[in-house]
mmCIF file of N, CA, C and O in Angstrom:
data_model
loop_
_atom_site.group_PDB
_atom_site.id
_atom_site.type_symbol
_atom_site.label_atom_id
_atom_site.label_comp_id
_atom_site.label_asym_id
_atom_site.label_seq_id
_atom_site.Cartn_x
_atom_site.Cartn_y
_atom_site.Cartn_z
ATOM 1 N N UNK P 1 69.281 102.600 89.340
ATOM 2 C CA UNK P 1 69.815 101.534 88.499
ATOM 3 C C UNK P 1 71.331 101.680 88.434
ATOM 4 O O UNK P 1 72.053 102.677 88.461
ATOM 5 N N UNK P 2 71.545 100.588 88.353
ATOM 6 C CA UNK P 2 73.274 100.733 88.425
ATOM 7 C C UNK P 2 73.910 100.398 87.227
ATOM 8 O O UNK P 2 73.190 100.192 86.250
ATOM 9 N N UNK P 3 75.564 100.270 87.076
ATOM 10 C CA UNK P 3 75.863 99.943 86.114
ATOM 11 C C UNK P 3 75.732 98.927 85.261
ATOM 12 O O UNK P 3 75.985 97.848 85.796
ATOM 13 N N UNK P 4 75.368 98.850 83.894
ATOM 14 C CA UNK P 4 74.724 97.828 82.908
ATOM 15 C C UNK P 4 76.124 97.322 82.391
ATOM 16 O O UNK P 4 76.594 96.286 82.861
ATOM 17 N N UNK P 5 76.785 98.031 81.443
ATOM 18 C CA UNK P 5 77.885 98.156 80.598
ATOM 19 C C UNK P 5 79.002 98.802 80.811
ATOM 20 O O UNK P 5 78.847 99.755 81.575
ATOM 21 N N UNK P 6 80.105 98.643 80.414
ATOM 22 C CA UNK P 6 81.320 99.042 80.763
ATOM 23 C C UNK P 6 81.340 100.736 79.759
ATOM 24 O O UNK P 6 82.113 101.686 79.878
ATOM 25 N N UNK P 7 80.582 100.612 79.155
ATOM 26 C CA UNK P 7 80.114 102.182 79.084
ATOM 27 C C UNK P 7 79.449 103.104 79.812
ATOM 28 O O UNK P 7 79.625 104.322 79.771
ATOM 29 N N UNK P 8 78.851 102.637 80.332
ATOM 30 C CA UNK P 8 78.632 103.332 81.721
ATOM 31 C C UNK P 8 79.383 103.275 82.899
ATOM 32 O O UNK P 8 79.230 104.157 83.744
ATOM 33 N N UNK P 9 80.095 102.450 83.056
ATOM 34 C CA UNK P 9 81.544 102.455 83.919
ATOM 35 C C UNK P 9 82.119 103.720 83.052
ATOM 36 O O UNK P 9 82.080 104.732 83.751
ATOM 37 N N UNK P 10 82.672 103.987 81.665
ATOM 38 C CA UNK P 10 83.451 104.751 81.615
ATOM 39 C C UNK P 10 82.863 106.284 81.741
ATOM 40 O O UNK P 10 83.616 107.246 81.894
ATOM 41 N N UNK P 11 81.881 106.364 81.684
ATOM 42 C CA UNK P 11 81.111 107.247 81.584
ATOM 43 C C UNK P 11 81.342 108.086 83.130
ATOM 44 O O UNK P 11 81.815 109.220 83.206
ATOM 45 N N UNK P 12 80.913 107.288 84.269
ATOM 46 C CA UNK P 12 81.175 107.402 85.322
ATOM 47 C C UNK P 12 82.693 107.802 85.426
ATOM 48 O O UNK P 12 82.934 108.756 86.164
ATOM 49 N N UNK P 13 83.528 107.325 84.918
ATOM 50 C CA UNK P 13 84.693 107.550 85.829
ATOM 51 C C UNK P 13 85.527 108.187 85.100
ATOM 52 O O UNK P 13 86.520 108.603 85.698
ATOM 53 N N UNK P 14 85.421 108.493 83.533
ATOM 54 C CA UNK P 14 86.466 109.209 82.895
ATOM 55 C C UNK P 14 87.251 110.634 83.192
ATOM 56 O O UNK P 14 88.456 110.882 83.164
ATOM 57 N N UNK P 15 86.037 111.534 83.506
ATOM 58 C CA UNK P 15 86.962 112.677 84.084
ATOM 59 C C UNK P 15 87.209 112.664 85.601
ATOM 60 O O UNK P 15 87.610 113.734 86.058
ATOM 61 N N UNK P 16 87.099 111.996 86.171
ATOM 62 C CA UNK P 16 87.208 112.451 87.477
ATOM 63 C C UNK P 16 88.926 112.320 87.819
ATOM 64 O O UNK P 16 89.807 111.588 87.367
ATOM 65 N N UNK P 17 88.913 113.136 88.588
ATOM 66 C CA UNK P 17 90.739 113.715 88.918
ATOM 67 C C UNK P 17 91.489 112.656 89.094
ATOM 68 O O UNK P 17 92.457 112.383 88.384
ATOM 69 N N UNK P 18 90.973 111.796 90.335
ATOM 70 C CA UNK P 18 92.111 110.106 90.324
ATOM 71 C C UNK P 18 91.837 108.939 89.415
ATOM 72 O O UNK P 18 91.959 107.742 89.675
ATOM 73 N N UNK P 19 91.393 109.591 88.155
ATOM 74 C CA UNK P 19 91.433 108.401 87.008
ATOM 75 C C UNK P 19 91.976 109.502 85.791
ATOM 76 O O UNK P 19 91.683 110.583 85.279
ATOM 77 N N UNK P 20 93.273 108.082 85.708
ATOM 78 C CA UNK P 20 93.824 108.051 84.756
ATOM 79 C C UNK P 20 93.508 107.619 83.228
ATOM 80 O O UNK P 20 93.063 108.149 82.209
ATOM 81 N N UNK P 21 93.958 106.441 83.619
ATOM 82 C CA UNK P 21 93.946 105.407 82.533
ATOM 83 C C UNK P 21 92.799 104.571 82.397
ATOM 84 O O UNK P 21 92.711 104.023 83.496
ATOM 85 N N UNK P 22 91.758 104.113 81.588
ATOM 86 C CA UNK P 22 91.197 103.479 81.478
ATOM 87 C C UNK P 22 91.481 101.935 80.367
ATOM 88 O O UNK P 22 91.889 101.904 79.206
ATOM 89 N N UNK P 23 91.220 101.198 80.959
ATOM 90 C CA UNK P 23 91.815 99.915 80.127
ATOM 91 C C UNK P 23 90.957 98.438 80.045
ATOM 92 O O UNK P 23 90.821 97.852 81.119
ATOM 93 N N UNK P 24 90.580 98.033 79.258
ATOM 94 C CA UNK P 24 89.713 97.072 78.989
ATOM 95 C C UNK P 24 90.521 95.848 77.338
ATOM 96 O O UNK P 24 91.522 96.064 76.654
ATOM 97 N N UNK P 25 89.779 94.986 77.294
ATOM 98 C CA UNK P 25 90.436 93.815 76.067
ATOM 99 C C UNK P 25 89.248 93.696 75.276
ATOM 100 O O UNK P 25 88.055 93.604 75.565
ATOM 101 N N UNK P 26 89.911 93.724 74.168
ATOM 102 C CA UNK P 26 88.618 93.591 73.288
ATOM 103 C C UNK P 26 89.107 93.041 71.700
ATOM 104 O O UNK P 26 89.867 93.644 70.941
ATOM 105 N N UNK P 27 88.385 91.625 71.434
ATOM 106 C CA UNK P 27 88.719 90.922 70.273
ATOM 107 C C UNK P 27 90.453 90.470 69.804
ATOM 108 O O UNK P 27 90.877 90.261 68.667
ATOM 109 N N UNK P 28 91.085 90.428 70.903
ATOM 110 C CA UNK P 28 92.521 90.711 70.931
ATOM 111 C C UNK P 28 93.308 91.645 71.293
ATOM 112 O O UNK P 28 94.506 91.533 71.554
ATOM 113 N N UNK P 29 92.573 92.714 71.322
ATOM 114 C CA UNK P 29 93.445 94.380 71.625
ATOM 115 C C UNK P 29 93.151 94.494 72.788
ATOM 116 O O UNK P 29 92.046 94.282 73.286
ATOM 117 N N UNK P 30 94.222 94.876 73.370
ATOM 118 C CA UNK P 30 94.139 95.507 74.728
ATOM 119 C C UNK P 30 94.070 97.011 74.506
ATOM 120 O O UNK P 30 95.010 97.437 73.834
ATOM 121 N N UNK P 31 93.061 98.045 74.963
ATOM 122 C CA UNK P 31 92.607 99.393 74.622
ATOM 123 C C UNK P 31 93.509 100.100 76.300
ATOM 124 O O UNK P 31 93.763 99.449 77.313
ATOM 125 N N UNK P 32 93.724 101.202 76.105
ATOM 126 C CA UNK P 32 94.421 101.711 77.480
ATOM 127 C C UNK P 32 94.218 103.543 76.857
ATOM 128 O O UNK P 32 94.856 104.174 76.015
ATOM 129 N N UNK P 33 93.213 103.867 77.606
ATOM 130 C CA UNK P 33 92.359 105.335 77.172
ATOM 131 C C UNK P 33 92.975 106.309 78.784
ATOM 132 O O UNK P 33 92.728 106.234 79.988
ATOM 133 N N UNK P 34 93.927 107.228 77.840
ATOM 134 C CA UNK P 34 94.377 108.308 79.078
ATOM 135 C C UNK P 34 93.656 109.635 78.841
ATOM 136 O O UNK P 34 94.229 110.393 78.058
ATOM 137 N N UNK P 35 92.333 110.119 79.453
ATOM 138 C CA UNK P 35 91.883 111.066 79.856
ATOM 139 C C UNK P 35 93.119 112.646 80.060
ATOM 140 O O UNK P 35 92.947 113.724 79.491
ATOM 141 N N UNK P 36 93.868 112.428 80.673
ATOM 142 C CA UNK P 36 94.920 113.589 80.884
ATOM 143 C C UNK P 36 95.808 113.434 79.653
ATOM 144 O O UNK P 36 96.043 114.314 78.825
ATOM 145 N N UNK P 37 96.108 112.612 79.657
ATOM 146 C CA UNK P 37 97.135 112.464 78.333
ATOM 147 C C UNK P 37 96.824 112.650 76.855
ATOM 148 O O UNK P 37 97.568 112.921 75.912
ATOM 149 N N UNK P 38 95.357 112.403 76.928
ATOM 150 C CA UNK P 38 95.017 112.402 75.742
ATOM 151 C C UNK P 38 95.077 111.645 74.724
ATOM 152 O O UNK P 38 95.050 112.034 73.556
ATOM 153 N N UNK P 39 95.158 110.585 75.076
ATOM 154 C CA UNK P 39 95.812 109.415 73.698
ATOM 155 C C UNK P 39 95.066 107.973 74.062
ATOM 156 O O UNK P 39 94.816 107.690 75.234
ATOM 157 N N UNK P 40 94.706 107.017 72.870
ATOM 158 C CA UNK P 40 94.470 105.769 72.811
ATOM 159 C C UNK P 40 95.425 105.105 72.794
ATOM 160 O O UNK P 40 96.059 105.431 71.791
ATOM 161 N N UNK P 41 96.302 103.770 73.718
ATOM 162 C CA UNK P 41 97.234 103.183 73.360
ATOM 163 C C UNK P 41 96.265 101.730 72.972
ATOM 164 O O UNK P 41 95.433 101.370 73.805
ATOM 165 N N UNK P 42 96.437 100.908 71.622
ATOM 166 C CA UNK P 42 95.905 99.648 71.938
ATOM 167 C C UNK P 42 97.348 98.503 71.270
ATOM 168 O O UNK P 42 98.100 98.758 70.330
ATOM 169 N N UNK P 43 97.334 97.532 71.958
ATOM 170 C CA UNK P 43 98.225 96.399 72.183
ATOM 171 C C UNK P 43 97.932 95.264 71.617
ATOM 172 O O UNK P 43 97.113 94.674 72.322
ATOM 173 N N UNK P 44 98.253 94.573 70.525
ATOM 174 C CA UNK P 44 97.399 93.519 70.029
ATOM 175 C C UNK P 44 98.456 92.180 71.401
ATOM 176 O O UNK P 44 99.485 92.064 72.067
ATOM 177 N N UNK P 45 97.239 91.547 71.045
ATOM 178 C CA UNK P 45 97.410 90.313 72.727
ATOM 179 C C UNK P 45 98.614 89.289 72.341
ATOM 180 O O UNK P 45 99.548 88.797 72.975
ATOM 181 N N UNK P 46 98.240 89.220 71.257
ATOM 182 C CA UNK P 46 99.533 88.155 70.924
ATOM 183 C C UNK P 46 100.845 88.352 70.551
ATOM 184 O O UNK P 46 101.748 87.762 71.143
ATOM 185 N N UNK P 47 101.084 89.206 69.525
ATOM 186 C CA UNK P 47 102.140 89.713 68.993
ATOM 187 C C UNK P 47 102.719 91.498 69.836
ATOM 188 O O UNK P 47 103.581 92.284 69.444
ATOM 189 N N UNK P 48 101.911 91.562 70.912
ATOM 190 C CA UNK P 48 102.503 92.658 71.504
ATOM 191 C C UNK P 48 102.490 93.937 70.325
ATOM 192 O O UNK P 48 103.092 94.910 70.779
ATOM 193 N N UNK P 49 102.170 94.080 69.492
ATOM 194 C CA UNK P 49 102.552 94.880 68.599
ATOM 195 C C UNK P 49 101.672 96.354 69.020
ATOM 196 O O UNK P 49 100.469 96.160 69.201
ATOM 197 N N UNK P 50 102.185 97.888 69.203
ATOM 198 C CA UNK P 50 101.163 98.826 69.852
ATOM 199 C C UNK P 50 100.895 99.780 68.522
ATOM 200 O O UNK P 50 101.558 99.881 67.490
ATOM 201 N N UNK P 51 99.506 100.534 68.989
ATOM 202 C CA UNK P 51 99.468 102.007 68.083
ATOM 203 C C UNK P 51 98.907 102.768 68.831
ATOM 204 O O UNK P 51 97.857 102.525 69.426
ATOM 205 N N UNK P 52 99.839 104.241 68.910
ATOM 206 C CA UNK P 52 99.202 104.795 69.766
ATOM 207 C C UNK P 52 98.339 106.293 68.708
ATOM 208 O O UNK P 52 98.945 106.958 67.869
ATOM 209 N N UNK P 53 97.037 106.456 69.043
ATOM 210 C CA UNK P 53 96.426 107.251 68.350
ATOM 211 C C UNK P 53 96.172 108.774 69.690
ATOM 212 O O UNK P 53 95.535 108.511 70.710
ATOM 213 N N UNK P 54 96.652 110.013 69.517
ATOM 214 C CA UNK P 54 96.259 111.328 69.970
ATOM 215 C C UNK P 54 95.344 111.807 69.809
ATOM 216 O O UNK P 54 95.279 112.423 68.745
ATOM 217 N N UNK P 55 94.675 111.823 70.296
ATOM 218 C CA UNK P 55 93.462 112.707 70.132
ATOM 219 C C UNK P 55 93.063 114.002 70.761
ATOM 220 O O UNK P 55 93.058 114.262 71.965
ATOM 221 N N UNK P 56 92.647 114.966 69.512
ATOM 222 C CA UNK P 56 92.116 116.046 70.321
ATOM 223 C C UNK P 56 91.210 116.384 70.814
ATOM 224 O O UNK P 56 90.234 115.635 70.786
ATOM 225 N N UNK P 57 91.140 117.422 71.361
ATOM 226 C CA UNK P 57 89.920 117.949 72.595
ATOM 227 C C UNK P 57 90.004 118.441 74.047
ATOM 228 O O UNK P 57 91.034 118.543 74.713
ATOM 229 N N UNK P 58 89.066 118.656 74.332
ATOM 230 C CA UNK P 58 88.931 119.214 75.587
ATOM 231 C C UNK P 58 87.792 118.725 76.200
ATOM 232 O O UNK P 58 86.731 118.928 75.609
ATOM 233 N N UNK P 59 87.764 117.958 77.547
ATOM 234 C CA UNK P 59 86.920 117.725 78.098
ATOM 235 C C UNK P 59 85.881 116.802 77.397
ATOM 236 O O UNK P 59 86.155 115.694 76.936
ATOM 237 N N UNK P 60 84.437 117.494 77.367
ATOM 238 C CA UNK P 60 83.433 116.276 76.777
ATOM 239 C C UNK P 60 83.769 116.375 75.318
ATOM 240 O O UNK P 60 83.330 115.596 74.472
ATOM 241 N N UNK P 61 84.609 117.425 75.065
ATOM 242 C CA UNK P 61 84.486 116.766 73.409
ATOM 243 C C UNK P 61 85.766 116.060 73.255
ATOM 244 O O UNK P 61 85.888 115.610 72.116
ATOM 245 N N UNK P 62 86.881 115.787 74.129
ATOM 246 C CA UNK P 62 87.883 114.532 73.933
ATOM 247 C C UNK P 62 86.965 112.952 74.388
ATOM 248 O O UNK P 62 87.242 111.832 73.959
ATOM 249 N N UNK P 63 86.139 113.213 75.103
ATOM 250 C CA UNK P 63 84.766 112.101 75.428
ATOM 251 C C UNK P 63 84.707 111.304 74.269
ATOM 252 O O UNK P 63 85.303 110.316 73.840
ATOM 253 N N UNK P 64 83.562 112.242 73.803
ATOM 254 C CA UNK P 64 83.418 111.844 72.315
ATOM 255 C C UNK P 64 83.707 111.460 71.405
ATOM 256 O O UNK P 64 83.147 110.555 70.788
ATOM 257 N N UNK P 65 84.840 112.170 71.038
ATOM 258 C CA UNK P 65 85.764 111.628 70.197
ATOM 259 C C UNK P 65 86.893 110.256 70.426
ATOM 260 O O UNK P 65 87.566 109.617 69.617
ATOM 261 N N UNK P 66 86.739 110.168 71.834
ATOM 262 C CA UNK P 66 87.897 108.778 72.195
ATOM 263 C C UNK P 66 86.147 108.224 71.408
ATOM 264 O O UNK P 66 85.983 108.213 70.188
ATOM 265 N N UNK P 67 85.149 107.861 72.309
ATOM 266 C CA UNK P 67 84.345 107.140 72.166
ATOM 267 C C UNK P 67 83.616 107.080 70.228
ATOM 268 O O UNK P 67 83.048 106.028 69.938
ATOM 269 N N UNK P 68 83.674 107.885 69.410
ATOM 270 C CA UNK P 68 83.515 107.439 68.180
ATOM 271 C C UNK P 68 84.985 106.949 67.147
ATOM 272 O O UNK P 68 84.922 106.553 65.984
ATOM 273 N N UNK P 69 85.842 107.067 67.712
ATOM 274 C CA UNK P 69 87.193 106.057 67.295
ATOM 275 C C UNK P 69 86.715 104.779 67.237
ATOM 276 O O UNK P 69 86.079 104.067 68.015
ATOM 277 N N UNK P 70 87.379 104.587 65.613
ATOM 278 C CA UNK P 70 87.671 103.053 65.450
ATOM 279 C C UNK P 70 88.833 103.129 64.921
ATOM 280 O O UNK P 70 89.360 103.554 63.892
ATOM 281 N N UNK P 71 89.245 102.345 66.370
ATOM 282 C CA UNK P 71 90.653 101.887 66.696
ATOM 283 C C UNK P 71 90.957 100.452 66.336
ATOM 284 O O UNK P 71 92.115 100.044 66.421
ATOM 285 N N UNK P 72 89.765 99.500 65.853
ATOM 286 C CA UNK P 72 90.234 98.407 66.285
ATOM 287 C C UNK P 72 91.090 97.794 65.118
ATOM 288 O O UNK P 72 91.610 98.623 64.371
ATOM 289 N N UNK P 73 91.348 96.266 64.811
ATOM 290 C CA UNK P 73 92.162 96.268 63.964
ATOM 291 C C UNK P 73 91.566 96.046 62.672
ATOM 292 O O UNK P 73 92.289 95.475 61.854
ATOM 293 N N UNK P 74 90.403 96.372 62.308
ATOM 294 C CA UNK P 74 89.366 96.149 61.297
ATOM 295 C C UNK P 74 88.911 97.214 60.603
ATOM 296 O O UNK P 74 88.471 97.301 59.457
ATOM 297 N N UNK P 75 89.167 98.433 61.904
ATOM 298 C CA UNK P 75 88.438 99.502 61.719
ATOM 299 C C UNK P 75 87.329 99.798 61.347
ATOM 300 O O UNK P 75 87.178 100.753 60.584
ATOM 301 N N UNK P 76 86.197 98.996 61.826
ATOM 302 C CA UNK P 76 85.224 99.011 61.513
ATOM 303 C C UNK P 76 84.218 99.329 63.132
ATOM 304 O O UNK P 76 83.054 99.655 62.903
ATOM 305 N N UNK P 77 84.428 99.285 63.938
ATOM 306 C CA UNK P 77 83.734 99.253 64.767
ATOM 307 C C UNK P 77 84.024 100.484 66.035
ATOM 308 O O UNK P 77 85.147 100.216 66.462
ATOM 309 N N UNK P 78 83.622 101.381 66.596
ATOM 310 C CA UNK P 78 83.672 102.597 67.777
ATOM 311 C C UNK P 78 84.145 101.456 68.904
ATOM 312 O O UNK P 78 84.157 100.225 68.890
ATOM 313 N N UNK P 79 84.560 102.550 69.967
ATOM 314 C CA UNK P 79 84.662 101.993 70.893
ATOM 315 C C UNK P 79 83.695 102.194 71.901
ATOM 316 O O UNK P 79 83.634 101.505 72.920
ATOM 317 N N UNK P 80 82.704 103.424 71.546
ATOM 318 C CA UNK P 80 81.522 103.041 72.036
ATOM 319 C C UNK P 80 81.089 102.072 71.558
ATOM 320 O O UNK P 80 80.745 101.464 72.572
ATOM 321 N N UNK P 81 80.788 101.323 70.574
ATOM 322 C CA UNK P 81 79.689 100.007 70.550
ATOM 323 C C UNK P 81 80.760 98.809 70.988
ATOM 324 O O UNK P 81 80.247 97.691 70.951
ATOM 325 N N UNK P 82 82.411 98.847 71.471
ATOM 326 C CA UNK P 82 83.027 97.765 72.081
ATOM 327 C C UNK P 82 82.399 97.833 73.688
ATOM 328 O O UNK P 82 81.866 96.914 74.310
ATOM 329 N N UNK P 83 82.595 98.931 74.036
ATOM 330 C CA UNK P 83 81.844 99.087 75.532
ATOM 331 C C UNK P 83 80.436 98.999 75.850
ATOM 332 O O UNK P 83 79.943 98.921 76.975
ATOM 333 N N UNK P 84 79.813 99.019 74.673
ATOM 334 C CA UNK P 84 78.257 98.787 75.256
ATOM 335 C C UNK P 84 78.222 96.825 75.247
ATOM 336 O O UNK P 84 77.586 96.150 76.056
ATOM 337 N N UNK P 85 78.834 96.439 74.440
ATOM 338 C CA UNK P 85 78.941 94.891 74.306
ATOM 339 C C UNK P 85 79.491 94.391 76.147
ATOM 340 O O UNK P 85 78.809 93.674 76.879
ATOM 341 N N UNK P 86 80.697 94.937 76.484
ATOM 342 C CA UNK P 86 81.323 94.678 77.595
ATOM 343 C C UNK P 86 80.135 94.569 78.951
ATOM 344 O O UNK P 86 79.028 94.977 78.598
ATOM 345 N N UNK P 87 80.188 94.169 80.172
ATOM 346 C CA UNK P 87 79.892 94.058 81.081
ATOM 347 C C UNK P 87 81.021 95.546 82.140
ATOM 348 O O UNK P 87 82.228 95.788 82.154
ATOM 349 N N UNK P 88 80.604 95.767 82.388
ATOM 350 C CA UNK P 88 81.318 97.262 83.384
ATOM 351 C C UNK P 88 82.781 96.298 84.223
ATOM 352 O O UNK P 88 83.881 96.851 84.187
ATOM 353 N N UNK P 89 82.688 95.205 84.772
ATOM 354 C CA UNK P 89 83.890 94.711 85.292
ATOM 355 C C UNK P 89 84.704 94.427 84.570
ATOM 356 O O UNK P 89 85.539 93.700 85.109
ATOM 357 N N UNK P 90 85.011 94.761 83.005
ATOM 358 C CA UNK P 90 85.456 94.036 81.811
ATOM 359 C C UNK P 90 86.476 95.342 81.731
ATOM 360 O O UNK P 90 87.523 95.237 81.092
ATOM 361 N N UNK P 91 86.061 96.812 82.532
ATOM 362 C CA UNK P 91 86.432 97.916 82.013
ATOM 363 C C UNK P 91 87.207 97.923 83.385
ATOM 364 O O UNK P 91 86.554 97.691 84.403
ATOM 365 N N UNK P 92 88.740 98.208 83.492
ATOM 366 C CA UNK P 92 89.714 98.542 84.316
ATOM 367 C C UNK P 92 89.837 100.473 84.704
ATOM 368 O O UNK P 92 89.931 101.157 83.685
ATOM 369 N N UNK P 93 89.835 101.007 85.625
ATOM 370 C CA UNK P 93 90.158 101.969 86.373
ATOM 371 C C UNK P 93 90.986 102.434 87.032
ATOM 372 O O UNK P 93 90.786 103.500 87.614
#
């Protein structure tokens, strides 16, 4: 079975050595997730306005933790349950 959701796109491709940045849009925010860097940048679409959130960890537990962040502008919602909503081509590499 192949990919369903753009959570399983990220799933697939987050640690691997030639991925960086991961980047997808969601409800207005543009999300931009750096694996090496360690940090959430998100961009609201209209007003350009950014926040960038650091996160710690190592490996699967920086995973995790990008993925139970709520980043959005409501703060109400993970970005795991933004990526299970998404379609996998929705999610940039």
């Amino acid at each position: 079975m192949g990919m369903v959701t753009a959570l399983d796109k990220f799933y697939a491709n987050i640690e691997k050595n030639d991925t960086d940045n991961l980047m997808f849009d969601y409800d207005g925010l543009n999300y931009m997730i750096s694996y090496w860097g360690r940090y959430i940048i998100t961009e609201d679409l209209v007003t350009g306005d950014e926040m960038e959130y650091c996160i710690a960890g190592d490996n699967r537990e920086f995973v995790e933790a990008v993925l139970d962040s709520k980043v959005n502008q409501t703060r109400d919602k993970s970005i795991r349950e933004m990526l299970l909503e998404l379609p996998p081509e929705k999610l940039l590499v």
